[in-house]
PDB file of C-alpha atoms in Angstrom:
ATOM      1  CA  MET A1095     105.752 152.683  16.947  1.00 76.00           C
ATOM      2  CA  SER A1096     104.982 149.367  15.293  1.00 91.00           C
ATOM      3  CA  GLN A1097     103.278 146.770  17.480  1.00 94.00           C
ATOM      4  CA  ALA A1098     106.143 144.450  16.448  1.00 95.00           C
ATOM      5  CA  ALA A1099     108.250 146.048  19.225  1.00 95.00           C
ATOM      6  CA  GLU A1100     105.898 144.363  21.740  1.00 97.00           C
ATOM      7  CA  PHE A1101     106.754 140.856  20.447  1.00 97.00           C
ATOM      8  CA  HIS A1102     109.508 138.671  21.927  1.00 97.00           C
ATOM      9  CA  ASN A1103     110.468 135.008  22.270  1.00 97.00           C
ATOM     10  CA  LEU A1104     110.988 132.940  25.432  1.00 97.00           C
ATOM     11  CA  ASP A1105     113.954 131.062  23.964  1.00 95.00           C
ATOM     12  CA  THR A1106     115.782 134.169  22.738  1.00 92.00           C
ATOM     13  CA  PRO A1107     114.595 136.904  25.122  1.00 81.00           C
ATOM     14  CA  VAL A1108     116.298 139.786  23.336  1.00 83.00           C
ATOM     15  CA  GLY A1109     115.717 143.243  24.744  1.00 87.00           C
ATOM     16  CA  GLY A1110     114.943 142.286  28.322  1.00 95.00           C
ATOM     17  CA  ILE A1111     116.561 143.864  31.380  1.00 97.00           C
ATOM     18  CA  PRO A1112     119.248 141.458  32.655  1.00 96.00           C
ATOM     19  CA  ARG A1113     119.440 140.545  36.355  1.00 96.00           C
ATOM     20  CA  GLU A1114     121.440 138.006  38.335  1.00 96.00           C
ATOM     21  CA  LEU A1115     119.037 136.966  41.079  1.00 96.00           C
ATOM     22  CA  ALA A1116     121.533 134.680  42.833  1.00 96.00           C
ATOM     23  CA  PRO A1117     124.489 132.498  41.819  1.00 96.00           C
ATOM     24  CA  GLY A1118     123.144 130.258  39.031  1.00 97.00           C
ATOM     25  CA  LEU A1119     119.876 132.211  38.660  1.00 97.00           C
ATOM     26  CA  THR A1120     119.784 134.726  35.813  1.00 97.00           C
ATOM     27  CA  THR A1121     116.799 136.439  34.271  1.00 97.00           C
ATOM     28  CA  GLN A1122     115.672 138.734  31.468  1.00 97.00           C
ATOM     29  CA  ILE A1123     112.896 141.102  32.549  1.00 98.00           C
ATOM     30  CA  PHE A1124     110.182 142.664  30.375  1.00 98.00           C
ATOM     31  CA  PRO A1125     108.228 145.372  32.185  1.00 98.00           C
ATOM     32  CA  GLY A1126     104.710 146.416  31.235  1.00 98.00           C
ATOM     33  CA  GLU A1127     102.224 148.746  32.870  1.00 98.00           C
ATOM     34  CA  GLY A1128     100.051 146.170  34.654  1.00 98.00           C
ATOM     35  CA  ALA A1129     102.456 143.239  34.754  1.00 98.00           C
ATOM     36  CA  MET A1130     106.144 142.421  34.370  1.00 98.00           C
ATOM     37  CA  LEU A1131     107.438 139.179  32.830  1.00 98.00           C
ATOM     38  CA  SER A1132     110.738 137.611  33.923  1.00 98.00           C
ATOM     39  CA  ILE A1133     112.326 134.652  32.138  1.00 98.00           C
ATOM     40  CA  VAL A1134     114.488 132.926  34.714  1.00 98.00           C
ATOM     41  CA  THR A1135     117.184 130.339  33.977  1.00 98.00           C
ATOM     42  CA  ILE A1136     118.235 128.235  36.986  1.00 98.00           C
ATOM     43  CA  ALA A1137     121.423 126.183  36.756  1.00 98.00           C
ATOM     44  CA  PRO A1138     121.305 122.486  37.758  1.00 98.00           C
ATOM     45  CA  ASN A1139     120.706 122.176  41.516  1.00 98.00           C
ATOM     46  CA  ALA A1140     120.930 125.950  42.033  1.00 98.00           C
ATOM     47  CA  ALA A1141     118.525 127.655  44.422  1.00 98.00           C
ATOM     48  CA  GLY A1142     117.396 131.173  45.221  1.00 97.00           C
ATOM     49  CA  THR A1143     117.027 132.567  48.708  1.00 96.00           C
ATOM     50  CA  LEU A1144     113.701 132.797  50.517  1.00 97.00           C
ATOM     51  CA  HIS A1145     112.192 136.250  50.025  1.00 97.00           C
ATOM     52  CA  ALA A1146     108.845 138.020  49.828  1.00 98.00           C
ATOM     53  CA  HIS A1147     107.400 141.165  48.217  1.00 98.00           C
ATOM     54  CA  PRO A1148     103.978 142.795  48.233  1.00 98.00           C
ATOM     55  CA  GLU A1149     103.322 142.181  44.517  1.00 98.00           C
ATOM     56  CA  GLU A1150     101.404 139.081  43.418  1.00 98.00           C
ATOM     57  CA  GLN A1151     103.524 136.633  41.413  1.00 98.00           C
ATOM     58  CA  TRP A1152     102.656 133.815  39.026  1.00 98.00           C
ATOM     59  CA  GLY A1153     105.141 131.229  37.780  1.00 98.00           C
ATOM     60  CA  VAL A1154     105.152 128.790  34.858  1.00 98.00           C
ATOM     61  CA  LEU A1155     107.724 125.981  34.629  1.00 98.00           C
ATOM     62  CA  LEU A1156     108.893 126.153  31.000  1.00 98.00           C
ATOM     63  CA  ASP A1157     111.598 123.471  31.132  1.00 98.00           C
ATOM     64  CA  GLY A1158     113.359 121.158  33.549  1.00 98.00           C
ATOM     65  CA  SER A1159     112.204 120.348  37.036  1.00 97.00           C
ATOM     66  CA  ALA A1160     112.264 122.181  40.335  1.00 98.00           C
ATOM     67  CA  VAL A1161     110.891 122.431  43.824  1.00 98.00           C
ATOM     68  CA  ARG A1162     108.806 125.498  44.569  1.00 98.00           C
ATOM     69  CA  VAL A1163     109.212 126.616  48.162  1.00 98.00           C
ATOM     70  CA  GLN A1164     106.227 128.728  49.104  1.00 98.00           C
ATOM     71  CA  GLY A1165     104.541 129.602  52.389  1.00 97.00           C
ATOM     72  CA  GLY A1166     106.552 127.005  54.286  1.00 96.00           C
ATOM     73  CA  GLU A1167     105.682 124.169  51.884  1.00 98.00           C
ATOM     74  CA  GLU A1168     107.915 122.409  49.335  1.00 98.00           C
ATOM     75  CA  ILE A1169     106.024 121.536  46.153  1.00 98.00           C
ATOM     76  CA  PRO A1170     107.742 119.664  43.279  1.00 98.00           C
ATOM     77  CA  VAL A1171     106.896 121.165  39.874  1.00 98.00           C
ATOM     78  CA  LYS A1172     107.253 119.753  36.373  1.00 97.00           C
ATOM     79  CA  LYS A1173     107.116 121.300  32.901  1.00 97.00           C
ATOM     80  CA  GLY A1174     103.736 122.937  32.302  1.00 98.00           C
ATOM     81  CA  ASP A1175     102.936 123.476  35.970  1.00 98.00           C
ATOM     82  CA  PHE A1176     101.933 126.983  36.944  1.00 98.00           C
ATOM     83  CA  TRP A1177     101.210 128.575  40.290  1.00 98.00           C
ATOM     84  CA  ARG A1178     100.173 131.768  42.022  1.00 98.00           C
ATOM     85  CA  THR A1179     102.143 133.276  44.887  1.00 98.00           C
ATOM     86  CA  PRO A1180     100.028 135.787  46.795  1.00 98.00           C
ATOM     87  CA  GLY A1181     101.745 139.038  47.765  1.00 98.00           C
ATOM     88  CA  GLY A1182     103.724 138.777  50.991  1.00 98.00           C
ATOM     89  CA  VAL A1183     104.155 134.976  50.929  1.00 98.00           C
ATOM     90  CA  PRO A1184     107.829 133.929  51.300  1.00 98.00           C
ATOM     91  CA  HIS A1185     109.044 131.861  48.335  1.00 98.00           C
ATOM     92  CA  THR A1186     111.991 130.590  46.331  1.00 98.00           C
ATOM     93  CA  MET A1187     112.878 127.870  43.779  1.00 98.00           C
ATOM     94  CA  ARG A1188     115.400 125.018  43.801  1.00 98.00           C
ATOM     95  CA  ALA A1189     116.181 123.456  40.414  1.00 98.00           C
ATOM     96  CA  GLY A1190     116.525 119.742  39.798  1.00 98.00           C
ATOM     97  CA  PRO A1191     119.638 118.084  38.344  1.00 98.00           C
ATOM     98  CA  GLU A1192     118.856 119.249  34.778  1.00 97.00           C
ATOM     99  CA  GLY A1193     118.176 122.855  35.794  1.00 98.00           C
ATOM    100  CA  ALA A1194     114.973 124.739  35.136  1.00 98.00           C
ATOM    101  CA  ARG A1195     113.527 127.627  33.188  1.00 98.00           C
ATOM    102  CA  VAL A1196     110.665 129.623  34.680  1.00 98.00           C
ATOM    103  CA  LEU A1197     108.391 132.368  33.420  1.00 98.00           C
ATOM    104  CA  ASP A1198     107.610 134.632  36.365  1.00 98.00           C
ATOM    105  CA  ILE A1199     104.845 137.214  36.176  1.00 98.00           C
ATOM    106  CA  PHE A1200     104.655 140.090  38.653  1.00 98.00           C
ATOM    107  CA  SER A1201     101.526 142.180  39.002  1.00 98.00           C
ATOM    108  CA  PRO A1202     101.879 145.007  39.528  1.00 98.00           C
ATOM    109  CA  PRO A1203     105.440 145.235  38.156  1.00 98.00           C
ATOM    110  CA  ARG A1204     108.197 145.165  40.794  1.00 97.00           C
ATOM    111  CA  PRO A1205     109.856 148.605  40.741  1.00 96.00           C
ATOM    112  CA  GLU A1206     113.164 147.063  41.928  1.00 96.00           C
ATOM    113  CA  TYR A1207     113.369 145.049  38.688  1.00 96.00           C
ATOM    114  CA  ARG A1208     112.977 147.978  36.289  1.00 96.00           C
ATOM    115  CA  VAL A1209     116.743 148.415  36.215  1.00 94.00           C
ATOM    116  CA  ALA A1210     119.544 145.922  35.555  1.00 95.00           C
ATOM    117  CA  GLY A1211     121.191 144.604  38.713  1.00 93.00           C
ATOM    118  CA  LYS A1212     121.692 141.767  41.155  1.00 96.00           C
ATOM    119  CA  GLY A1213     119.595 140.134  43.829  1.00 96.00           C
ATOM    120  CA  PHE A1214     115.896 139.714  44.564  1.00 95.00           C
ATOM    121  CA  GLY A1215     115.425 143.411  45.328  1.00 94.00           C
ATOM    122  CA  THR A1216     114.081 142.674  48.790  1.00 89.00           C
ATOM    123  CA  GLY A1217     116.881 144.273  50.763  1.00 68.00           C
TER     124      GLY A1217
ATOM    125  CA  MET B 632      94.660 126.512  53.177  1.00 76.00           C
ATOM    126  CA  SER B 633      97.641 124.648  51.744  1.00 91.00           C
ATOM    127  CA  GLN B 634      99.673 126.474  49.120  1.00 94.00           C
ATOM    128  CA  ALA B 635      99.070 123.381  46.941  1.00 95.00           C
ATOM    129  CA  ALA B 636      95.686 124.878  45.983  1.00 95.00           C
ATOM    130  CA  GLU B 637      97.581 127.603  44.090  1.00 97.00           C
ATOM    131  CA  PHE B 638      99.282 125.046  41.790  1.00 97.00           C
ATOM    132  CA  HIS B 639      97.879 124.014  38.393  1.00 97.00           C
ATOM    133  CA  ASN B 640      99.033 122.622  35.038  1.00 97.00           C
ATOM    134  CA  LEU B 641      98.749 124.157  31.564  1.00 97.00           C
ATOM    135  CA  ASP B 642      97.969 120.808  29.930  1.00 95.00           C
ATOM    136  CA  THR B 643      95.271 119.805  32.418  1.00 92.00           C
ATOM    137  CA  PRO B 644      93.892 123.137  33.636  1.00 81.00           C
ATOM    138  CA  VAL B 645      91.599 121.707  36.293  1.00 82.00           C
ATOM    139  CA  GLY B 646      89.691 124.198  38.412  1.00 87.00           C
ATOM    140  CA  GLY B 647      89.633 127.102  35.971  1.00 95.00           C
ATOM    141  CA  ILE B 648      86.526 129.077  35.049  1.00 97.00           C
ATOM    142  CA  PRO B 649      85.371 127.848  31.615  1.00 96.00           C
ATOM    143  CA  ARG B 650      84.521 130.335  28.839  1.00 96.00           C
ATOM    144  CA  GLU B 651      83.729 129.991  25.151  1.00 96.00           C
ATOM    145  CA  LEU B 652      85.259 133.119  23.641  1.00 96.00           C
ATOM    146  CA  ALA B 653      84.005 132.402  20.119  1.00 96.00           C
ATOM    147  CA  PRO B 654      83.263 129.310  18.007  1.00 96.00           C
ATOM    148  CA  GLY B 655      86.446 127.194  18.206  1.00 97.00           C
ATOM    149  CA  LEU B 656      88.001 129.310  20.984  1.00 97.00           C
ATOM    150  CA  THR B 657      87.633 127.937  24.490  1.00 97.00           C
ATOM    151  CA  THR B 658      89.470 128.903  27.646  1.00 97.00           C
ATOM    152  CA  GLN B 659      90.000 128.067  31.296  1.00 97.00           C
ATOM    153  CA  ILE B 660      90.481 131.147  33.452  1.00 98.00           C
ATOM    154  CA  PHE B 661      92.428 131.426  36.718  1.00 98.00           C
ATOM    155  CA  PRO B 662      91.850 134.748  38.491  1.00 98.00           C
ATOM    156  CA  GLY B 663      94.292 136.253  40.962  1.00 98.00           C
ATOM    157  CA  GLU B 664      94.383 139.620  42.683  1.00 98.00           C
ATOM    158  CA  GLY B 665      96.895 141.398  40.443  1.00 98.00           C
ATOM    159  CA  ALA B 666      96.628 139.264  37.330  1.00 98.00           C
ATOM    160  CA  MET B 667      94.362 136.665  35.695  1.00 98.00           C
ATOM    161  CA  LEU B 668      95.646 133.768  33.593  1.00 98.00           C
ATOM    162  CA  SER B 669      93.619 132.321  30.705  1.00 98.00           C
ATOM    163  CA  ILE B 670      94.598 129.146  28.854  1.00 98.00           C
ATOM    164  CA  VAL B 671      93.046 129.436  25.417  1.00 98.00           C
ATOM    165  CA  THR B 672      92.639 126.589  22.922  1.00 98.00           C
ATOM    166  CA  ILE B 673      91.997 127.696  19.332  1.00 98.00           C
ATOM    167  CA  ALA B 674      90.740 125.121  16.819  1.00 98.00           C
ATOM    168  CA  PRO B 675      92.547 124.832  13.458  1.00 98.00           C
ATOM    169  CA  ASN B 676      91.958 127.980  11.386  1.00 98.00           C
ATOM    170  CA  ALA B 677      89.533 129.412  13.954  1.00 98.00           C
ATOM    171  CA  ALA B 678      89.660 133.111  14.782  1.00 98.00           C
ATOM    172  CA  GLY B 679      88.331 135.435  17.453  1.00 97.00           C
ATOM    173  CA  THR B 680      86.724 138.774  16.778  1.00 96.00           C
ATOM    174  CA  LEU B 681      88.559 142.080  17.056  1.00 97.00           C
ATOM    175  CA  HIS B 682      87.979 143.609  20.486  1.00 97.00           C
ATOM    176  CA  ALA B 683      89.650 145.836  23.075  1.00 98.00           C
ATOM    177  CA  HIS B 684      89.555 146.351  26.846  1.00 98.00           C
ATOM    178  CA  PRO B 685      91.297 148.738  29.216  1.00 98.00           C
ATOM    179  CA  GLU B 686      93.350 146.031  30.972  1.00 98.00           C
ATOM    180  CA  GLU B 687      96.889 145.275  29.776  1.00 98.00           C
ATOM    181  CA  GLN B 688      97.250 141.810  28.261  1.00 98.00           C
ATOM    182  CA  TRP B 689     100.243 139.575  27.644  1.00 98.00           C
ATOM    183  CA  GLY B 690     100.155 136.421  25.508  1.00 98.00           C
ATOM    184  CA  VAL B 691     102.447 133.390  25.173  1.00 98.00           C
ATOM    185  CA  LEU B 692     102.088 130.944  22.270  1.00 98.00           C
ATOM    186  CA  LEU B 693     102.268 127.539  23.975  1.00 98.00           C
ATOM    187  CA  ASP B 694     101.628 125.324  20.933  1.00 98.00           C
ATOM    188  CA  GLY B 695     100.757 125.531  17.271  1.00 98.00           C
ATOM    189  CA  SER B 696     100.944 128.622  15.114  1.00 97.00           C
ATOM    190  CA  ALA B 697      98.824 131.711  14.755  1.00 98.00           C
ATOM    191  CA  VAL B 698      98.588 135.249  13.528  1.00 98.00           C
ATOM    192  CA  ARG B 699      98.278 137.930  16.185  1.00 98.00           C
ATOM    193  CA  VAL B 700      96.167 140.820  14.984  1.00 98.00           C
ATOM    194  CA  GLN B 701      97.002 143.865  17.087  1.00 98.00           C
ATOM    195  CA  GLY B 702      96.735 147.599  16.559  1.00 97.00           C
ATOM    196  CA  GLY B 703      96.010 147.173  12.853  1.00 96.00           C
ATOM    197  CA  GLU B 704      99.003 144.911  12.227  1.00 98.00           C
ATOM    198  CA  GLU B 705      99.088 141.150  11.509  1.00 98.00           C
ATOM    199  CA  ILE B 706     102.075 139.469  13.158  1.00 98.00           C
ATOM    200  CA  PRO B 707     102.721 135.714  12.699  1.00 98.00           C
ATOM    201  CA  VAL B 708     103.644 133.996  15.977  1.00 98.00           C
ATOM    202  CA  LYS B 709     105.301 130.639  16.644  1.00 97.00           C
ATOM    203  CA  LYS B 710     105.688 128.492  19.751  1.00 97.00           C
ATOM    204  CA  GLY B 711     107.587 130.394  22.451  1.00 98.00           C
ATOM    205  CA  ASP B 712     106.711 133.841  21.155  1.00 98.00           C
ATOM    206  CA  PHE B 713     105.229 136.230  23.698  1.00 98.00           C
ATOM    207  CA  TRP B 714     103.830 139.717  23.362  1.00 98.00           C
ATOM    208  CA  ARG B 715     102.304 142.615  25.253  1.00 98.00           C
ATOM    209  CA  THR B 716      99.033 144.223  24.235  1.00 98.00           C
ATOM    210  CA  PRO B 717      98.654 147.650  25.837  1.00 98.00           C
ATOM    211  CA  GLY B 718      95.225 148.448  27.278  1.00 98.00           C
ATOM    212  CA  GLY B 719      92.794 149.762  24.704  1.00 98.00           C
ATOM    213  CA  VAL B 720      94.566 148.322  21.648  1.00 98.00           C
ATOM    214  CA  PRO B 721      92.202 146.263  19.432  1.00 98.00           C
ATOM    215  CA  HIS B 722      93.362 142.663  19.024  1.00 98.00           C
ATOM    216  CA  THR B 723      92.438 139.099  18.159  1.00 98.00           C
ATOM    217  CA  MET B 724      94.085 135.790  17.126  1.00 98.00           C
ATOM    218  CA  ARG B 725      93.715 133.556  14.081  1.00 98.00           C
ATOM    219  CA  ALA B 726      95.076 130.004  14.426  1.00 98.00           C
ATOM    220  CA  GLY B 727      97.057 128.182  11.757  1.00 98.00           C
ATOM    221  CA  PRO B 728      96.043 124.843  10.234  1.00 98.00           C
ATOM    222  CA  GLU B 729      97.171 122.872  13.323  1.00 97.00           C
ATOM    223  CA  GLY B 730      95.374 125.140  15.803  1.00 98.00           C
ATOM    224  CA  ALA B 731      97.026 126.958  18.662  1.00 98.00           C
ATOM    225  CA  ARG B 732      97.200 127.148  22.434  1.00 98.00           C
ATOM    226  CA  VAL B 733      97.813 130.484  24.119  1.00 98.00           C
ATOM    227  CA  LEU B 734      98.466 131.615  27.676  1.00 98.00           C
ATOM    228  CA  ASP B 735      96.858 135.017  28.105  1.00 98.00           C
ATOM    229  CA  ILE B 736      97.635 137.190  31.109  1.00 98.00           C
ATOM    230  CA  PHE B 737      95.394 140.104  32.068  1.00 98.00           C
ATOM    231  CA  SER B 738      96.525 142.754  34.517  1.00 98.00           C
ATOM    232  CA  PRO B 739      94.539 143.822  36.303  1.00 98.00           C
ATOM    233  CA  PRO B 740      92.112 140.864  36.073  1.00 98.00           C
ATOM    234  CA  ARG B 741      89.173 141.371  33.703  1.00 97.00           C
ATOM    235  CA  PRO B 742      86.028 141.486  35.861  1.00 96.00           C
ATOM    236  CA  GLU B 743      83.931 140.105  32.960  1.00 95.00           C
ATOM    237  CA  TYR B 744      85.950 136.861  33.066  1.00 96.00           C
ATOM    238  CA  ARG B 745      85.409 136.119  36.757  1.00 96.00           C
ATOM    239  CA  VAL B 746      82.288 134.121  35.901  1.00 94.00           C
ATOM    240  CA  ALA B 747      81.731 131.305  33.404  1.00 95.00           C
ATOM    241  CA  GLY B 748      80.164 132.445  30.165  1.00 93.00           C
ATOM    242  CA  LYS B 749      80.528 133.195  26.486  1.00 96.00           C
ATOM    243  CA  GLY B 750      82.181 135.929  24.453  1.00 96.00           C
ATOM    244  CA  PHE B 751      85.004 138.401  24.945  1.00 95.00           C
ATOM    245  CA  GLY B 752      83.099 140.408  27.549  1.00 94.00           C
ATOM    246  CA  THR B 753      83.426 143.592  25.558  1.00 89.00           C
ATOM    247  CA  GLY B 754      79.741 144.064  24.868  1.00 69.00           C
TER     248      GLY B 754
END
């Protein structure tokens, strides 16, 4: 297989596994062996629900603005901000009035996200 | 510890571990438990050397243009492109005339990059 199959684009994430995390939060998921990338689009003022999972997570704010809710704190984030969420720490995002786009990285990959579906996969 | 300590910015990567990968390639490294993020700046027309490591790697082109050399193929990448490099596959980058900035993600973290230093840590 050509290495070209491993190349994608954040703005046109063709070939990802689609998931609706919550109303107004959709994502395209690209699983690897060590990590899994998820390109999340959050509608203006939409928010996820607080959840936690054992896998470590990193996030990068690609566009827009948002508040990261993590470990009981609310931290405003702007384009270019990135953060680590240790495994087991409850978290969610709330987009600003222009919405937000986030690159999430799970390591190891979250098994719940290997198939198309709905929700945060945390029961 | 406040969760705020887990938040950083791609454009001002304060608090990373500095490394000079090769002449014209510098990085700031942020290690986690499952993954390690590395924000690489490549000078115009600079290139790394071909190397490989067992850890999976993902890359995101943040700015500029470059050619990704991977598994014997040369694949031009533009801003917003991202790619997976399976463990063990030889790879490097060559920046275009305006240079490039890349977010590299290693999973699991590369132990060689947990300390400041020089080189790709592949002996």
